[in-house]
PDB file of C-alpha atoms and ligand atoms in Angstrom:
ATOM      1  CA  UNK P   4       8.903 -59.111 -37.223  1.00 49.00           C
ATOM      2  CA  UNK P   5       5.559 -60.230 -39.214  1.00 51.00           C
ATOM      3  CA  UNK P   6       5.636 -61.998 -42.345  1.00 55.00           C
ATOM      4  CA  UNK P   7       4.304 -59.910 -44.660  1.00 57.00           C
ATOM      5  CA  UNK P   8       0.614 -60.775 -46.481  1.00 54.00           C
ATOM      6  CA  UNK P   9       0.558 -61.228 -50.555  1.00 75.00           C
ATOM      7  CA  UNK P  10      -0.959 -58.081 -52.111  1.00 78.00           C
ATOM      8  CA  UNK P  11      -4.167 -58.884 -52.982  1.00 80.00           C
ATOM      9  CA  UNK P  12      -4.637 -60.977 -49.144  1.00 80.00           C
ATOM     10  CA  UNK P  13      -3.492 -57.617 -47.880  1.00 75.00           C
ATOM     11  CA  UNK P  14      -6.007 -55.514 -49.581  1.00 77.00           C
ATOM     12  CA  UNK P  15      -8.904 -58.115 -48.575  1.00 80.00           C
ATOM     13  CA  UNK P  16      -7.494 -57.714 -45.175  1.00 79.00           C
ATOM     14  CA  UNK P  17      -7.320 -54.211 -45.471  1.00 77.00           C
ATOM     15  CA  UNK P  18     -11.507 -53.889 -46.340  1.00 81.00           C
ATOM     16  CA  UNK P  19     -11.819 -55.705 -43.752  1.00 85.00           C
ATOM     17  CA  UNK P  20     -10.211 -54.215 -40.774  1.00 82.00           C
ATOM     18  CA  UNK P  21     -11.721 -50.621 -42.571  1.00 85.00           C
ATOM     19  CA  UNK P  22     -15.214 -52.471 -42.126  1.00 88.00           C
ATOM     20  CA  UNK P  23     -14.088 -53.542 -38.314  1.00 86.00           C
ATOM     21  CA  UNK P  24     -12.674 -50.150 -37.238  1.00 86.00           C
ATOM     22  CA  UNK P  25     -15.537 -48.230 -38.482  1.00 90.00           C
ATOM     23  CA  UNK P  26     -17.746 -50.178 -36.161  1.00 91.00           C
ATOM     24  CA  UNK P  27     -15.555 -49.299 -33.262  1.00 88.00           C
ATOM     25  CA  UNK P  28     -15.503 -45.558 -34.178  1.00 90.00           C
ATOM     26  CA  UNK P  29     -19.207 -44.938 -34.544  1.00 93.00           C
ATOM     27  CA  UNK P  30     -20.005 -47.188 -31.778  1.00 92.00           C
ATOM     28  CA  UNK P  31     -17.389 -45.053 -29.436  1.00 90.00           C
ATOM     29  CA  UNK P  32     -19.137 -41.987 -31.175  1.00 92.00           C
ATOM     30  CA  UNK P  33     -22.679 -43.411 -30.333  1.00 94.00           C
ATOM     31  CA  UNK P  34     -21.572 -44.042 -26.947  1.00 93.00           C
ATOM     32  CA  UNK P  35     -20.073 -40.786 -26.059  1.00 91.00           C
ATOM     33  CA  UNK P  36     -23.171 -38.792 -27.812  1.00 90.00           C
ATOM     34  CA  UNK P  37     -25.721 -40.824 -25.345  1.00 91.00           C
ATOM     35  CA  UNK P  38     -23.408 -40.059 -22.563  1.00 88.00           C
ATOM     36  CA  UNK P  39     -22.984 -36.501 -23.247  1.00 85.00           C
ATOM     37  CA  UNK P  40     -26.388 -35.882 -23.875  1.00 85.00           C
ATOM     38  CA  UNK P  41     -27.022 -38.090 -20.119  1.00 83.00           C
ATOM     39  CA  UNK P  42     -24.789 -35.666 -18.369  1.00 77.00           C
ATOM     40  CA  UNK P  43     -26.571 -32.603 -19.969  1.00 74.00           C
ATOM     41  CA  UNK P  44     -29.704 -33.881 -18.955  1.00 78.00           C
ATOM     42  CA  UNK P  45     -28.030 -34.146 -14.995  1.00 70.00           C
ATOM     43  CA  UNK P  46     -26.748 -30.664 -15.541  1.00 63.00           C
ATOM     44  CA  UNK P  47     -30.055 -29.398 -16.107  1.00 66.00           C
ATOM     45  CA  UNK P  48     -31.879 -32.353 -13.452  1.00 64.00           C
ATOM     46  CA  UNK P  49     -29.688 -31.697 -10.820  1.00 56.00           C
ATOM     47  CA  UNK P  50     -30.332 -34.995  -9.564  1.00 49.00           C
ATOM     48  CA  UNK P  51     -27.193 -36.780 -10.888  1.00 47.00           C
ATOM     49  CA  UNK P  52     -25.484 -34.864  -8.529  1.00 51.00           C
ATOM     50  CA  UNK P  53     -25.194 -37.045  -5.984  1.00 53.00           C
ATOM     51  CA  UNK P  54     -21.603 -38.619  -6.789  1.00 53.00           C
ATOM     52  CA  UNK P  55     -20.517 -35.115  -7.317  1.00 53.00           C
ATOM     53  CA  UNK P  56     -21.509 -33.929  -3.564  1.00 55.00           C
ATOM     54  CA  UNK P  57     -20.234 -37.271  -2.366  1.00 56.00           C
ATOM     55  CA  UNK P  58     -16.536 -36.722  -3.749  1.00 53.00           C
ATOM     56  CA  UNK P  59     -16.783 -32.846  -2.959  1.00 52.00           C
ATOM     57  CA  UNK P  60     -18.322 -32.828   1.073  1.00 55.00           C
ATOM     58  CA  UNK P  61     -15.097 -34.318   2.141  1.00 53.00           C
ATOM     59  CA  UNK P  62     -13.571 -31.413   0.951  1.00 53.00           C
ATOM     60  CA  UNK P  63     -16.086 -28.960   2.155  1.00 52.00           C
ATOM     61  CA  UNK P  64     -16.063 -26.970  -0.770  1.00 53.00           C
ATOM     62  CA  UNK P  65     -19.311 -28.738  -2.323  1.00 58.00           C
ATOM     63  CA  UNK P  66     -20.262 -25.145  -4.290  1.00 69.00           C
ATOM     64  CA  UNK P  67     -22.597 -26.358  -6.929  1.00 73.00           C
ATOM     65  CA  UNK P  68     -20.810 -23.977  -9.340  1.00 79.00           C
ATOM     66  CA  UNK P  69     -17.285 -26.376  -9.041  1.00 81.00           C
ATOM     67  CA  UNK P  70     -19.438 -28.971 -10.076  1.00 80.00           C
ATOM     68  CA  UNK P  71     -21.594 -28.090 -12.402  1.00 81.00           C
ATOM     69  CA  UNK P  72     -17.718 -26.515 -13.613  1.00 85.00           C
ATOM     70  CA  UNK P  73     -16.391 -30.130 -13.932  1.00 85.00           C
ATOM     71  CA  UNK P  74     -19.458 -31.091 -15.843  1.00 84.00           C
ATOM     72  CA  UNK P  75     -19.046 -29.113 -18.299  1.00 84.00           C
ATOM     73  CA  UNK P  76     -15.280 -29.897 -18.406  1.00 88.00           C
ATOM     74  CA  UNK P  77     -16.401 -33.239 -18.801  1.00 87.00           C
ATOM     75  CA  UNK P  78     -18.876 -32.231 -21.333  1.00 87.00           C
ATOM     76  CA  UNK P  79     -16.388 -30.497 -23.108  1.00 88.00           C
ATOM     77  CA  UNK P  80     -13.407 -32.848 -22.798  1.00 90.00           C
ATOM     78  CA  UNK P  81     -16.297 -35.676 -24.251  1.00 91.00           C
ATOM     79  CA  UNK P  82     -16.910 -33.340 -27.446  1.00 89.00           C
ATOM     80  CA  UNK P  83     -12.836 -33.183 -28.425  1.00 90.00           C
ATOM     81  CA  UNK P  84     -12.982 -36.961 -27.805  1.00 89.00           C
ATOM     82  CA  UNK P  85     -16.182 -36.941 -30.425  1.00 90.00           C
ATOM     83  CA  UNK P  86     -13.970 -34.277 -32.712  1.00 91.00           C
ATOM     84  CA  UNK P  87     -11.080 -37.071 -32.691  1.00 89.00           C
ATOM     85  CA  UNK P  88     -13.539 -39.952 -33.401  1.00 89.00           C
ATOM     86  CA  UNK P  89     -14.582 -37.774 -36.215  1.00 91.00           C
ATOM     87  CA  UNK P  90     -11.215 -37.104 -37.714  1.00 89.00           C
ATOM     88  CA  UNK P  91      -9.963 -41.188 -37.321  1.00 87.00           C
ATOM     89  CA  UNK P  92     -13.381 -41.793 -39.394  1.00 89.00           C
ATOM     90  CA  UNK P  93     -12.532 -39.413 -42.658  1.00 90.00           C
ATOM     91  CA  UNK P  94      -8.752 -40.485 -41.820  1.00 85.00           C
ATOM     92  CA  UNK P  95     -10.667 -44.044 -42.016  1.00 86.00           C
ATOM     93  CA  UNK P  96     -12.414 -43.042 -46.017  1.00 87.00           C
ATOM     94  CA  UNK P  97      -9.074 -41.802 -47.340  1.00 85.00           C
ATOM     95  CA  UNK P  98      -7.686 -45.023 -46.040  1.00 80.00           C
ATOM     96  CA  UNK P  99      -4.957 -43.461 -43.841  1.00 76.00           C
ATOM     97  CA  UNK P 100      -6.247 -44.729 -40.614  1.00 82.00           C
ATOM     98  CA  UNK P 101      -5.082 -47.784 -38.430  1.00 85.00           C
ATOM     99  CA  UNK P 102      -1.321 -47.962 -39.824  1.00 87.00           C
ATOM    100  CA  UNK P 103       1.046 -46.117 -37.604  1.00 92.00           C
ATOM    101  CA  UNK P 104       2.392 -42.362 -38.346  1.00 88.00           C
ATOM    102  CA  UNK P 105       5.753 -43.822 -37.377  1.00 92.00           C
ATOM    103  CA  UNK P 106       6.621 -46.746 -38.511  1.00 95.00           C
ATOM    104  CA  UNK P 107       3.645 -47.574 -40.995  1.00 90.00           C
ATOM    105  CA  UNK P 108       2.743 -50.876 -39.352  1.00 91.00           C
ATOM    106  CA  UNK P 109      -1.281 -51.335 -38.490  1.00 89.00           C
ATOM    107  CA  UNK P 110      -2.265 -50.817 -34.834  1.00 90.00           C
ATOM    108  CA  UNK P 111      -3.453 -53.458 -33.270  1.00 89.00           C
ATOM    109  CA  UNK P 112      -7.279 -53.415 -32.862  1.00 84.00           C
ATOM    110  CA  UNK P 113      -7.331 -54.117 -29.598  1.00 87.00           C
ATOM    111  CA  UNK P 114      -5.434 -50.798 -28.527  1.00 90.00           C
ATOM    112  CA  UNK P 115      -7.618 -48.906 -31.300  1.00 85.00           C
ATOM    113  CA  UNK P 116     -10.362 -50.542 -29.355  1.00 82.00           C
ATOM    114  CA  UNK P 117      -9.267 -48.791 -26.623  1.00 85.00           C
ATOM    115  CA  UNK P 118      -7.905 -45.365 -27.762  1.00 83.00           C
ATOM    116  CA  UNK P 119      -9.720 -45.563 -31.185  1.00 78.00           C
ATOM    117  CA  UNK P 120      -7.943 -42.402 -32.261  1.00 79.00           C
ATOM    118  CA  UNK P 121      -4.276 -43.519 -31.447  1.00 85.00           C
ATOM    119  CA  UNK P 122      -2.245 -42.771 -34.299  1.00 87.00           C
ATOM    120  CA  UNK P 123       0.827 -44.680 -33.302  1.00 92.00           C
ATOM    121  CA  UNK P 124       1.113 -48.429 -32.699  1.00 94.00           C
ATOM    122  CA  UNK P 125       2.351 -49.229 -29.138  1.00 94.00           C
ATOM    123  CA  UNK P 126       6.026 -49.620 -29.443  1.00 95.00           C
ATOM    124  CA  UNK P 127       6.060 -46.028 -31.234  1.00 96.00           C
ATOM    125  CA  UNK P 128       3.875 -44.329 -28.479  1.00 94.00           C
ATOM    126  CA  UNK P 129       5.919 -46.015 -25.869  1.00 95.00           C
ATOM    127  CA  UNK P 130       9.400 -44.493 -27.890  1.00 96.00           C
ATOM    128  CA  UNK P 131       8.290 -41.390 -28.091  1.00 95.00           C
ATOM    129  CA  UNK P 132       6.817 -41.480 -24.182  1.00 95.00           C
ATOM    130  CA  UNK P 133      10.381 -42.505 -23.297  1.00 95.00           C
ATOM    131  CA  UNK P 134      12.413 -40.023 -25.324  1.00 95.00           C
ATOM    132  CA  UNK P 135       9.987 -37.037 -24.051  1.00 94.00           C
ATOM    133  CA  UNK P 136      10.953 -38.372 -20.764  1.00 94.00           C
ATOM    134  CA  UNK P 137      14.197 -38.584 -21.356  1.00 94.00           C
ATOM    135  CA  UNK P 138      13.897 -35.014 -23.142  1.00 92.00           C
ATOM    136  CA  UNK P 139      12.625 -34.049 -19.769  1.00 92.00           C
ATOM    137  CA  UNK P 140      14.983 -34.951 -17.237  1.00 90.00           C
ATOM    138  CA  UNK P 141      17.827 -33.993 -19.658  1.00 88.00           C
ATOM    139  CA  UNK P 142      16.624 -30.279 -19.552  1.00 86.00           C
ATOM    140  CA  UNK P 143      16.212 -30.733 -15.731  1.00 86.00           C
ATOM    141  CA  UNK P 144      19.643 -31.657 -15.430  1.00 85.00           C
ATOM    142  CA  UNK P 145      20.579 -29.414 -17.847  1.00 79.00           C
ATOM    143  CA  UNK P 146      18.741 -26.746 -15.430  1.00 71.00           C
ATOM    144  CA  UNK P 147      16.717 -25.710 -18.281  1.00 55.00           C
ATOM    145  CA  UNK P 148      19.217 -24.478 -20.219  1.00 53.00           C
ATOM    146  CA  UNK P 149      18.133 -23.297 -23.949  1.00 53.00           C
ATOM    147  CA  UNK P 150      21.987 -24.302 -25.745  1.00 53.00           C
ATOM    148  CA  UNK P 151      19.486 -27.233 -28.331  1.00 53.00           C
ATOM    149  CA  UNK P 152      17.518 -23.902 -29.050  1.00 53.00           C
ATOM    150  CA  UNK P 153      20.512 -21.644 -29.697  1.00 52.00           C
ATOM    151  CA  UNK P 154      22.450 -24.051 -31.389  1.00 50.00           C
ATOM    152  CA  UNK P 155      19.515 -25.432 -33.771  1.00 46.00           C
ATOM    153  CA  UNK P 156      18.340 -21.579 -34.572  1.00 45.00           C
TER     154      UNK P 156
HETATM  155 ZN1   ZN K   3       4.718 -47.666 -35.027  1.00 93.55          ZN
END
């Protein structure tokens, strides 16, 4: 367990991370905008194609409508990623962002570098991975069975 800060060292600490995560969100945002707007432009260009018919001519099906399909999936997947960014950065103003839906605790930056939407600090995500696994091959076992259901209803 961490020591815990004094108050007012929290608070500075606080403005500060606020200041540091911001950064990461709009630059993720910035990034993701250029990129979506890069793929767009290949869409229309055809040119950027090229990986695309690489992957897709060892499976013989290289249709340009699968691809410009997964495109767009990747266009769209890209604009809920932006959506998320979005909702971490007014999460971010109201001050609720970076601290752990869990258990409370900040997240470290370096995993809200990477996932700068996560709303759960490591150990929780990896709890709640575990127990929806666990979840899982219960109910497998259980053949599926819907007793929780009945019995919680
Ligand atoms: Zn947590």
């Amino acid at each position: 367990m961490k020591k815990k800060a004094t108050a007012k060292a929290k608070a500075q600490s606080t403005r500060d991370r606020y200041a540091d995560l911001r950064k990461i969100l709009e630059g993720r945002r910035g990034e993701i905008l250029s990129e979506v707007q890069g793929r767009i432009r290949g869409v229309r260009a055809e040119g950027s194609q090229t990986k695309l018919n690489e992957v897709f001519d060892a499976g013989e099906s290289s249709d340009t409508d699968i691809q410009e399909d997964i495109e767009f999936a990747l266009i769209q997947m890209k604009a809920e990623t932006l959506t998320k960014i979005n909702e971490a950065l007014s999460r971010l103003e109201e001050g609720h962002f970076g601290n752990c839906f869990e258990c409370g605790d900040e997240i470290a930056e370096a995993r809200l570098r990477a996932l700068p939407f996560a709303v759960r600090c490591k150990d929780c995500e990896q709890a709640r991975e575990q127990a929806a696994e666990r979840e899982r091959i219960w109910q497998q076992r259980r053949g599926g069975s819907s007793l929780f259901m009945d019995m919680s209803s």
